PDB file of C-alpha atoms in Angstrom:
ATOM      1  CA  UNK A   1       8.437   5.648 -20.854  1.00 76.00           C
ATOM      2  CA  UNK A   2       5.759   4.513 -18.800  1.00 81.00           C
ATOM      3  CA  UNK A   3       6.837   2.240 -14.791  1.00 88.00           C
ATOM      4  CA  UNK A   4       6.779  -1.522 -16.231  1.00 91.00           C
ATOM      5  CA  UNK A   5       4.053  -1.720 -13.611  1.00 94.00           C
ATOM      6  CA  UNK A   6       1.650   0.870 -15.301  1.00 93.00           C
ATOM      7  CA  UNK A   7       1.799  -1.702 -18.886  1.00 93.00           C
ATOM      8  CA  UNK A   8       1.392  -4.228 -16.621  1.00 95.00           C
ATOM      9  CA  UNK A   9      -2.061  -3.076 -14.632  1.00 94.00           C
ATOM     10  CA  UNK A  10      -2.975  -1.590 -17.625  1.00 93.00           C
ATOM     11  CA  UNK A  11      -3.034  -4.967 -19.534  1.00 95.00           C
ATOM     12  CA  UNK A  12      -4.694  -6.360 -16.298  1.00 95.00           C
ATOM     13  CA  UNK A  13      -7.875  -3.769 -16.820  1.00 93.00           C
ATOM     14  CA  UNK A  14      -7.875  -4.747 -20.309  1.00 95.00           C
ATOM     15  CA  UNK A  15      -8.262  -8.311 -19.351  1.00 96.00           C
ATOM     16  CA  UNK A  16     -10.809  -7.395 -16.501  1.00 95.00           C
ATOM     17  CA  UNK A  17     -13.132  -5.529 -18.946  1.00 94.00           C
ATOM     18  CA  UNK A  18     -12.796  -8.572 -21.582  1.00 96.00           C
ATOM     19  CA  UNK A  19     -14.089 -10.871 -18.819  1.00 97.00           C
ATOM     20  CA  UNK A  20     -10.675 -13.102 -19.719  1.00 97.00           C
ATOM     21  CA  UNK A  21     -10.107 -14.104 -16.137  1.00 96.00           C
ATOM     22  CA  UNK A  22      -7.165 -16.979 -17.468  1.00 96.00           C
ATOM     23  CA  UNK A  23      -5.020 -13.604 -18.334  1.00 97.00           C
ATOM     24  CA  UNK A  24      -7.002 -11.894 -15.072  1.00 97.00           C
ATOM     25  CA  UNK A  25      -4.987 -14.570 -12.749  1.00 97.00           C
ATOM     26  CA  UNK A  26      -2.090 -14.651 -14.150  1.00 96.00           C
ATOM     27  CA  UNK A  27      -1.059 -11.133 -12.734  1.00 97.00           C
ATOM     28  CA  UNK A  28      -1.114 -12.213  -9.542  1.00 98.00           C
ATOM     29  CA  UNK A  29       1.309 -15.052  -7.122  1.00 97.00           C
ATOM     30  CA  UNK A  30      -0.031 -17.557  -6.033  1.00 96.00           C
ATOM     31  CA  UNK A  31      -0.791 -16.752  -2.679  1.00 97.00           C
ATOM     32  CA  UNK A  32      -1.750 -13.514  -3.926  1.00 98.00           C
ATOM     33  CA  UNK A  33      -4.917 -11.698  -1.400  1.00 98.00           C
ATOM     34  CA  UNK A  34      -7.639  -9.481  -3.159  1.00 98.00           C
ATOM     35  CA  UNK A  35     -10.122  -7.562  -1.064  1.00 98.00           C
ATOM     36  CA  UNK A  36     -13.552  -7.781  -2.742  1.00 96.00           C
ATOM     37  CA  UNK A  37     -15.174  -5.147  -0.814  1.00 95.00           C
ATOM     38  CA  UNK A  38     -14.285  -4.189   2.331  1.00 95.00           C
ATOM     39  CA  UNK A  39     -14.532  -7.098   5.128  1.00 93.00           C
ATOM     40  CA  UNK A  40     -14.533  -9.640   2.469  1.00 96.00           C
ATOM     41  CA  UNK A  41     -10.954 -11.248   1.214  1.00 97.00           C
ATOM     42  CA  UNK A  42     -10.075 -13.656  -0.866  1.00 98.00           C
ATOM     43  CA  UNK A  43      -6.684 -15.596  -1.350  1.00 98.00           C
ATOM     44  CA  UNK A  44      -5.198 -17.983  -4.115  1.00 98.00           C
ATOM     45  CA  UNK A  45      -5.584 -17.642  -7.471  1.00 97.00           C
ATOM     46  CA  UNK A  46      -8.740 -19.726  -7.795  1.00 98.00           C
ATOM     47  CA  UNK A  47     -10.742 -18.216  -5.386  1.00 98.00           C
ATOM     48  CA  UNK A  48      -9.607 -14.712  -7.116  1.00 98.00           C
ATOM     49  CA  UNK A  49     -11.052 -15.526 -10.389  1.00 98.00           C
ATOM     50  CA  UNK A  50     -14.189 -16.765  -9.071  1.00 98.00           C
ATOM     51  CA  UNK A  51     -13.789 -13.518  -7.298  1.00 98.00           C
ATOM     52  CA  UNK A  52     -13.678 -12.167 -10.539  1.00 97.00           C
ATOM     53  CA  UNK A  53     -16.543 -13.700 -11.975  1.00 97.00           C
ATOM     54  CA  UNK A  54     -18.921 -12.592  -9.659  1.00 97.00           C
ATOM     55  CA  UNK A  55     -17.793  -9.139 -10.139  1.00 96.00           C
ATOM     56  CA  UNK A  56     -18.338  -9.218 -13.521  1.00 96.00           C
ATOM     57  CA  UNK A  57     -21.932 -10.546 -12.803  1.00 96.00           C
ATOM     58  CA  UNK A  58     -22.778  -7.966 -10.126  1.00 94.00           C
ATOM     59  CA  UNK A  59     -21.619  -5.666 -12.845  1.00 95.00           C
ATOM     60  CA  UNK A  60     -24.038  -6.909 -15.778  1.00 95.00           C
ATOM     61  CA  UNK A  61     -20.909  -8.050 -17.580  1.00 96.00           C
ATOM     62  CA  UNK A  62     -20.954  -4.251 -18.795  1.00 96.00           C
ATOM     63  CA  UNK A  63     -17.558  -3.128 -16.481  1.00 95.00           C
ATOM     64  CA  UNK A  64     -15.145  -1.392 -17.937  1.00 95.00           C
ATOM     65  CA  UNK A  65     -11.819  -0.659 -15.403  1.00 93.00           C
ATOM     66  CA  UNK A  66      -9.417   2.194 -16.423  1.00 91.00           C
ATOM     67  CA  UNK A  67      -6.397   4.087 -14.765  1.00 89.00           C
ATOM     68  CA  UNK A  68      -6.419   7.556 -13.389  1.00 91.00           C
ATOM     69  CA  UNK A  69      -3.140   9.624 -12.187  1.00 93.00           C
ATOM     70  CA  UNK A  70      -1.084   6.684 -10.357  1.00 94.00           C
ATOM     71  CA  UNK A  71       2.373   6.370  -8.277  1.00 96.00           C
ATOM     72  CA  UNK A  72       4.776   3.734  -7.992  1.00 96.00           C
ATOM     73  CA  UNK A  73       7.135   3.336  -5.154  1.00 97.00           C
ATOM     74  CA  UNK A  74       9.653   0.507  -4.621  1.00 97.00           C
ATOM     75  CA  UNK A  75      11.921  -1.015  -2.253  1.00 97.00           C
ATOM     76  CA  UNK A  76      13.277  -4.264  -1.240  1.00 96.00           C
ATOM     77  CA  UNK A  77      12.068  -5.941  -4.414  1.00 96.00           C
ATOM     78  CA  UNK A  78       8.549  -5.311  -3.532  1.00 98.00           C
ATOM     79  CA  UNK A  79       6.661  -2.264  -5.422  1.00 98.00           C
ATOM     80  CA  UNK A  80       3.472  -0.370  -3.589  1.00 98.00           C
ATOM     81  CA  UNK A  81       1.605   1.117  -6.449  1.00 97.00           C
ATOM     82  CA  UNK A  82      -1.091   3.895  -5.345  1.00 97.00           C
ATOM     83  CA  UNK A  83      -3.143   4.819  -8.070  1.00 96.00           C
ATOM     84  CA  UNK A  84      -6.660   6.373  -9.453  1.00 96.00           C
ATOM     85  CA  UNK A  85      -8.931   3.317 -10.329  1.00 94.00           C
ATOM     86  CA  UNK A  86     -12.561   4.047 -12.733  1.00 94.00           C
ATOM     87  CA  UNK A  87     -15.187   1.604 -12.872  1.00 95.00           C
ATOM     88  CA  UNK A  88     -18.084   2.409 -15.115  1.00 96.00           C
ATOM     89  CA  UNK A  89     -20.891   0.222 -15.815  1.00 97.00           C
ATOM     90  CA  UNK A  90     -24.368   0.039 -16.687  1.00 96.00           C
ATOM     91  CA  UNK A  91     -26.582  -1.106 -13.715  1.00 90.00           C
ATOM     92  CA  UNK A  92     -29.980  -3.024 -14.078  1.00 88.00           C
ATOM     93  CA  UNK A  93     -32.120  -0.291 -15.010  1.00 91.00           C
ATOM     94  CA  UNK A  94     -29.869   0.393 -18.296  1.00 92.00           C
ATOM     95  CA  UNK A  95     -28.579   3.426 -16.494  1.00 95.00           C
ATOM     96  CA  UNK A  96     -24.590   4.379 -16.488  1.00 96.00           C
ATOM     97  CA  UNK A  97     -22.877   4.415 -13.489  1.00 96.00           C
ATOM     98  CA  UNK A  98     -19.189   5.487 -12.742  1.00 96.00           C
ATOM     99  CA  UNK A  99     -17.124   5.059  -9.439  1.00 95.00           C
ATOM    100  CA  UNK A 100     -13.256   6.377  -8.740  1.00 95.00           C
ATOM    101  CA  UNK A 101     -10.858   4.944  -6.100  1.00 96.00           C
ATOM    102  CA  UNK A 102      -7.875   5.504  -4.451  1.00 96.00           C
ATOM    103  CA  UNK A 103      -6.269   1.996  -5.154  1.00 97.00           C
ATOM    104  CA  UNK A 104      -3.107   0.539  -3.439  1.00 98.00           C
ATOM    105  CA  UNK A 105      -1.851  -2.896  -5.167  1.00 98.00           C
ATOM    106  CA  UNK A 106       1.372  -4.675  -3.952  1.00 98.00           C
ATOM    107  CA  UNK A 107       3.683  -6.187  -6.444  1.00 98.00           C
ATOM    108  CA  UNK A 108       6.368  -8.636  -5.706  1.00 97.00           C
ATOM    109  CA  UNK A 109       9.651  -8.873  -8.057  1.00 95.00           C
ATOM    110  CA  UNK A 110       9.943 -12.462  -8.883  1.00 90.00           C
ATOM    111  CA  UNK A 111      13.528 -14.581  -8.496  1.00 87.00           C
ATOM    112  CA  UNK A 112      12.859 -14.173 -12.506  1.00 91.00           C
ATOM    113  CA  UNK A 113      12.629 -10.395 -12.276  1.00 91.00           C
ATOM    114  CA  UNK A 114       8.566 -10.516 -13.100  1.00 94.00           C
ATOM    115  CA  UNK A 115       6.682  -8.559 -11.508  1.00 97.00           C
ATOM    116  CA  UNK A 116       3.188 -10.251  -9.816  1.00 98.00           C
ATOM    117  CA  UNK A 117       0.232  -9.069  -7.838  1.00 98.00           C
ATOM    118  CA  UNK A 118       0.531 -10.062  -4.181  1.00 98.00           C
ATOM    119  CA  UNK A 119      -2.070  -7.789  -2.879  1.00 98.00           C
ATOM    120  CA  UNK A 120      -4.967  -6.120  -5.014  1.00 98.00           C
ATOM    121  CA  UNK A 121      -6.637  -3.919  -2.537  1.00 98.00           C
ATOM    122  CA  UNK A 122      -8.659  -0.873  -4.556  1.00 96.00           C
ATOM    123  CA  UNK A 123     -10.183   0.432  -1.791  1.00 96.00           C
ATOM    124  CA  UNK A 124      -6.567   1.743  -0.627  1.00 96.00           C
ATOM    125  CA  UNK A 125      -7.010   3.683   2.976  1.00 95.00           C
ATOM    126  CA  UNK A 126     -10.533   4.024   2.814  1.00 94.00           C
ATOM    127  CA  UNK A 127     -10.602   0.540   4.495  1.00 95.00           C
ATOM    128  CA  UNK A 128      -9.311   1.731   7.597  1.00 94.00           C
ATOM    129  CA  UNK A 129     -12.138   2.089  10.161  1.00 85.00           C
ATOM    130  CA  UNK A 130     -13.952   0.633   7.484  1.00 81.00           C
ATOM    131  CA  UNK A 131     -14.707  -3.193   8.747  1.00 60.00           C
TER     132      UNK A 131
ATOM    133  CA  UNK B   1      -4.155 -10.574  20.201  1.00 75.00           C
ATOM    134  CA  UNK B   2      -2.651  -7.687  18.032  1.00 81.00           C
ATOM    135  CA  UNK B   3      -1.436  -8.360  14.868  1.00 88.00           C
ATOM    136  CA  UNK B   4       2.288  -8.759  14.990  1.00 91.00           C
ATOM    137  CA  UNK B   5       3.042  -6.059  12.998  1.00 94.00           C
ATOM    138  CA  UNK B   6       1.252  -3.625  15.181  1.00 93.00           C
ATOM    139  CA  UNK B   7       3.295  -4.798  17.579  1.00 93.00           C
ATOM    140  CA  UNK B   8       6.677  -4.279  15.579  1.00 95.00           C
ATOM    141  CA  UNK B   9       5.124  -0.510  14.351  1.00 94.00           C
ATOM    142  CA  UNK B  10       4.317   0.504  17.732  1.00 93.00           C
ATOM    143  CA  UNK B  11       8.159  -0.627  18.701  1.00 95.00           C
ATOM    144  CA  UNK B  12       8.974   1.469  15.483  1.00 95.00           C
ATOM    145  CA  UNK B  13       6.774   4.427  16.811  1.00 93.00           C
ATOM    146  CA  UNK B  14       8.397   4.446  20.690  1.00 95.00           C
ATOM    147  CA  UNK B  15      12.054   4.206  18.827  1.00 96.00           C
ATOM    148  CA  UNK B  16      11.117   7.116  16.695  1.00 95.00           C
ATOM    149  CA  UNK B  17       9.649   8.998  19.576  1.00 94.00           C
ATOM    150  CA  UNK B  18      12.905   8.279  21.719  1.00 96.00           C
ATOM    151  CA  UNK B  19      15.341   9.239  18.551  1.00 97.00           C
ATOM    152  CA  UNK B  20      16.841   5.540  19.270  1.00 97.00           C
ATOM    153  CA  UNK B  21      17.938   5.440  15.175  1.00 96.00           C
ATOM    154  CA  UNK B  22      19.719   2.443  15.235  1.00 96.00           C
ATOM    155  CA  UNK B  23      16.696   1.042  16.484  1.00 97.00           C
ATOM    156  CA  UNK B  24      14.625   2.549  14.172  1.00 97.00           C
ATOM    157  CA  UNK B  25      16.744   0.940  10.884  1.00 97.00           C
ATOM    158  CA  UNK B  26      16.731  -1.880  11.861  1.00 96.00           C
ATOM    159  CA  UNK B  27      12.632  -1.817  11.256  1.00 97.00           C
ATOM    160  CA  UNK B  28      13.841  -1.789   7.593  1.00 98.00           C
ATOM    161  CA  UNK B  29      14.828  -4.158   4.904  1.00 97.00           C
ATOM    162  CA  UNK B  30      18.178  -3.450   3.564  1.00 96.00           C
ATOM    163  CA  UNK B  31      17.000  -2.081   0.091  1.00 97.00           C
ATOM    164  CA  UNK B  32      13.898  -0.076   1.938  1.00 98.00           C
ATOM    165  CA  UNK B  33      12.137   2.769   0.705  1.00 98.00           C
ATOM    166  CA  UNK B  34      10.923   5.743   2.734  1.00 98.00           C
ATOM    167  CA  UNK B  35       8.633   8.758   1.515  1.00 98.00           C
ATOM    168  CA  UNK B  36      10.145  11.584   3.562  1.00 96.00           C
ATOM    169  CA  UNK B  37       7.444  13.595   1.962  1.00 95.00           C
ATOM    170  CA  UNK B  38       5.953  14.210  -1.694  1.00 95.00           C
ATOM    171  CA  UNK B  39       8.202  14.523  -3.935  1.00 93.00           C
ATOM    172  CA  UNK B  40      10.966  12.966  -1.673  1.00 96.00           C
ATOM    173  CA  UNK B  41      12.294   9.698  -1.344  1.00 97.00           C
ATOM    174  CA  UNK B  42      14.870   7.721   0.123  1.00 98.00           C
ATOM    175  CA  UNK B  43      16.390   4.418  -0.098  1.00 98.00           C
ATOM    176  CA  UNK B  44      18.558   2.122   1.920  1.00 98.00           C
ATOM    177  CA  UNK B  45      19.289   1.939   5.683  1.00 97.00           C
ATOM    178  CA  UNK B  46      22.095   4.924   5.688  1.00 98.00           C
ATOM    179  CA  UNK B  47      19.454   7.017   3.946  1.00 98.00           C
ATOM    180  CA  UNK B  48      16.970   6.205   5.856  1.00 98.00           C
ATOM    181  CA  UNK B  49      18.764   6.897   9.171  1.00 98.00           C
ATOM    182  CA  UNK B  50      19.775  10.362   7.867  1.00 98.00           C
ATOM    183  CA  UNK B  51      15.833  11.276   6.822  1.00 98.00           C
ATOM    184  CA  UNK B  52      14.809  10.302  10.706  1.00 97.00           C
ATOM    185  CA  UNK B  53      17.311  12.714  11.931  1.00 97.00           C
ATOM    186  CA  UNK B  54      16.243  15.393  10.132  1.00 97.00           C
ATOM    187  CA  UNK B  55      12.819  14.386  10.778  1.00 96.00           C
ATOM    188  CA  UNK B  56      13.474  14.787  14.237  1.00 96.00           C
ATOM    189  CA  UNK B  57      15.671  18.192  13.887  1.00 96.00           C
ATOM    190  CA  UNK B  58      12.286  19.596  11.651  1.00 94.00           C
ATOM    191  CA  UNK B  59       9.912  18.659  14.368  1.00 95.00           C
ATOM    192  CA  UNK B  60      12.107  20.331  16.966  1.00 95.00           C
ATOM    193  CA  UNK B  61      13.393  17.483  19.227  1.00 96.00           C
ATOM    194  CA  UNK B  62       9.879  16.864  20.695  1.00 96.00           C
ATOM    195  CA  UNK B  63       7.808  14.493  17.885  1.00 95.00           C
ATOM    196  CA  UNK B  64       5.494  11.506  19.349  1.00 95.00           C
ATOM    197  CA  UNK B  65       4.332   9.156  16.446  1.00 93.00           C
ATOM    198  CA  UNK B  66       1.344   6.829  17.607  1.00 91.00           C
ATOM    199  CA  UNK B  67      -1.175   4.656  15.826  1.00 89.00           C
ATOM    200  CA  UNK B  68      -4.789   4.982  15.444  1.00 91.00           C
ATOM    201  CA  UNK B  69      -6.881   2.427  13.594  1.00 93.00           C
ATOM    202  CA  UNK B  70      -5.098  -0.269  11.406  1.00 94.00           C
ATOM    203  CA  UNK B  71      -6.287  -3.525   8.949  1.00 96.00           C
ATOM    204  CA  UNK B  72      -3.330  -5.507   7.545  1.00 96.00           C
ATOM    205  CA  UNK B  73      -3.435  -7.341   4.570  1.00 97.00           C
ATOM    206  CA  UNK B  74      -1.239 -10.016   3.995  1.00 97.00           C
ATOM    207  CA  UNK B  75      -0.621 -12.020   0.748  1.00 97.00           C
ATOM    208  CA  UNK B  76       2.321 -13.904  -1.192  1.00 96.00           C
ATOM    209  CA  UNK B  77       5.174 -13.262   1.976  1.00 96.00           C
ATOM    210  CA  UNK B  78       4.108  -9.443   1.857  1.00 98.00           C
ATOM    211  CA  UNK B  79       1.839  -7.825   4.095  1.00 98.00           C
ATOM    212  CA  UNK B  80       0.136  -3.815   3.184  1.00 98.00           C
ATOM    213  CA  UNK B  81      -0.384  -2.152   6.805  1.00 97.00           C
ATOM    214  CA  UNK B  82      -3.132   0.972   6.695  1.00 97.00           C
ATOM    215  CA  UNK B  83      -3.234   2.555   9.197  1.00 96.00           C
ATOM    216  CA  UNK B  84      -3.818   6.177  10.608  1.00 96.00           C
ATOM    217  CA  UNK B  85      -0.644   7.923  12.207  1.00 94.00           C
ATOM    218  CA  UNK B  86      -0.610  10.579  14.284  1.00 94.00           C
ATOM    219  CA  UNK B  87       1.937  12.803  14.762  1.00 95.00           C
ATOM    220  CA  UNK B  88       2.472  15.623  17.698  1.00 96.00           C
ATOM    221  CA  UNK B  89       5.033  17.853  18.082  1.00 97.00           C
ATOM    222  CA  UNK B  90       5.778  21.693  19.592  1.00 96.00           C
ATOM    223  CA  UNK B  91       6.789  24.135  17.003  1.00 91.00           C
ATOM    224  CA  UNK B  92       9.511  26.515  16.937  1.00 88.00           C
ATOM    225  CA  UNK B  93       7.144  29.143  18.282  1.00 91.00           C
ATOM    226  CA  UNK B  94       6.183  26.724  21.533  1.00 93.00           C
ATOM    227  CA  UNK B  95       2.667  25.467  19.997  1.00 95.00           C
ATOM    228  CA  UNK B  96       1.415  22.298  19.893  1.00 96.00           C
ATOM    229  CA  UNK B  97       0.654  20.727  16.616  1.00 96.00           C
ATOM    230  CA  UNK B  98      -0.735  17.765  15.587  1.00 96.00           C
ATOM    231  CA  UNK B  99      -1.407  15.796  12.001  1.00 95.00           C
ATOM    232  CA  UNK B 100      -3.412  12.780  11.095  1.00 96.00           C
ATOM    233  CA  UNK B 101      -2.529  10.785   8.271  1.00 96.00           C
ATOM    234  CA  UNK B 102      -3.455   7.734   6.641  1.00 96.00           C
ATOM    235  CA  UNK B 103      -0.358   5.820   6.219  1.00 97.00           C
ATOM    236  CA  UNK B 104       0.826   2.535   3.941  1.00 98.00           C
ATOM    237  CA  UNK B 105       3.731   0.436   5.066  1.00 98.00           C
ATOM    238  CA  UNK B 106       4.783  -2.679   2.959  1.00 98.00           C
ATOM    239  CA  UNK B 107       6.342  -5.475   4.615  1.00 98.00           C
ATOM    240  CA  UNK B 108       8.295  -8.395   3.159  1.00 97.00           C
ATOM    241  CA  UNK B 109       8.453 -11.713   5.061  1.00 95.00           C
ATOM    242  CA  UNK B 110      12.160 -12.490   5.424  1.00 90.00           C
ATOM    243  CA  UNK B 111      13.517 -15.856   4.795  1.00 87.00           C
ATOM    244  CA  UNK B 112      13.565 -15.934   8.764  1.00 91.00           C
ATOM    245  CA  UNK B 113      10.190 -15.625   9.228  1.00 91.00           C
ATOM    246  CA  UNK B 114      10.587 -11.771  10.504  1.00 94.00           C
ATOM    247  CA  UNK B 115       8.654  -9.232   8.843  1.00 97.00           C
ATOM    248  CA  UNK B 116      10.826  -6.253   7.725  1.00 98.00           C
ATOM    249  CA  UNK B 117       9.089  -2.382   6.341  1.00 98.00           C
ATOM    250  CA  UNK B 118      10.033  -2.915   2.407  1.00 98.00           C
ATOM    251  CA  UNK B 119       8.175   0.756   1.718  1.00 98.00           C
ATOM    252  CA  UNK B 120       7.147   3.162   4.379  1.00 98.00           C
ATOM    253  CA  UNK B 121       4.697   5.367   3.191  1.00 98.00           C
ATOM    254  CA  UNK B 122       2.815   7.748   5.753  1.00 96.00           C
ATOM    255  CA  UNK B 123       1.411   9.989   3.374  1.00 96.00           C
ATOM    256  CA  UNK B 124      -0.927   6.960   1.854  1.00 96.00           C
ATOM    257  CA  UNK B 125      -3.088   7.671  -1.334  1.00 95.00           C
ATOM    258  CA  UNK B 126      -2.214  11.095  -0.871  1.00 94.00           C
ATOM    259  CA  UNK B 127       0.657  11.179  -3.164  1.00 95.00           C
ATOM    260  CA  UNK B 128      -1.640  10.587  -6.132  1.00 94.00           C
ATOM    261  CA  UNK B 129      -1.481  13.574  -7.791  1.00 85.00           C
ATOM    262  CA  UNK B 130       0.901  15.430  -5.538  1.00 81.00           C
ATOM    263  CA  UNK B 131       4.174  15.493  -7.210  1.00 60.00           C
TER     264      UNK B 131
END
């Protein structure tokens, strides 16, 4: 059986790549931190999903997000999930394009056992040295 | 100013360097997870204790842990730490090694206020794939 927490981020690309950024926000806390690209941040749920949206524009509304090999560890009711991230897309010129990360996302165990998103970072270590 | 938890990692670092365990658990929520290597984890402060003493027995008595570049990101009471760790040590044959690796602690924000290491992680993105 696939780690609760692979359904989960797997539901979350499916969301991402249907541009429904209602369902996009709702896998993450509150006060949950995304990094955009590295040196930019964002926090809170609303500034995530316009986040979102302006990924999805920078993308010609053409991403698609899908999960390579992945690890999850946890402890202390916190889960550190490192994991293979795809983005393909077709740029401006009509041309397809395809990036892999190395993606580390930080999920907190809620008081009602749920799991949520406190920090999306798919850039994982590359970010170190980085900003 | 540093970031407080480089502060508390480079306490973590000198403890580990000095073999000071109890010092070194206490770095560590209760319920804590450490990745001894791939394929090999531990949980729990007892645990934990035992996997630094055998750390210390496999790097012969004589490791130094220090930091290199870091970026923490903080969200939701949790904060990802990425940093490069370096670790130097003589080997059984009198030698000096060293390793670089690109390391990912979790912290959890206790109801205190005091950060605690929920997952310690030195082997980073690494373990995609590994095990």
């Amino acid at each position: 059986m696939p780690h609760p927490l692979k359904t989960l981020i797997d539901a979350a690309d499916r969301a991402i790549t249907a541009e429904d950024f209602d369902a996009v926000t709702e896998f993450y806390a509150d006060d949950a931190t995304l990094v955009v690209r590295p040196g930019l941040t964002v926090a809170g749920k609303p500034a995530i999903r316009r986040a979102f949206e302006a990924i999805a524009a920078h993308f010609n509304h053409s991403l698609k997000v899908g999960q390579g090999d992945m690890v999850v560890l946890e402890g202390a009711d916190t889960a550190l999930a490192l994991m293979e991230s795809t983005l393909d897309w077709i740029d401006k010129d009509g041309a397809a394009s395809s990036v892999v990360r190395r993606a580390t996302f930080v999920f907190r165990k809620s008081a009602d056992g749920r799991w949520l998103c406190a920090i999306d970072n798919s850039y994982g270590t590359e970010l170190i040295g980085a900003t």
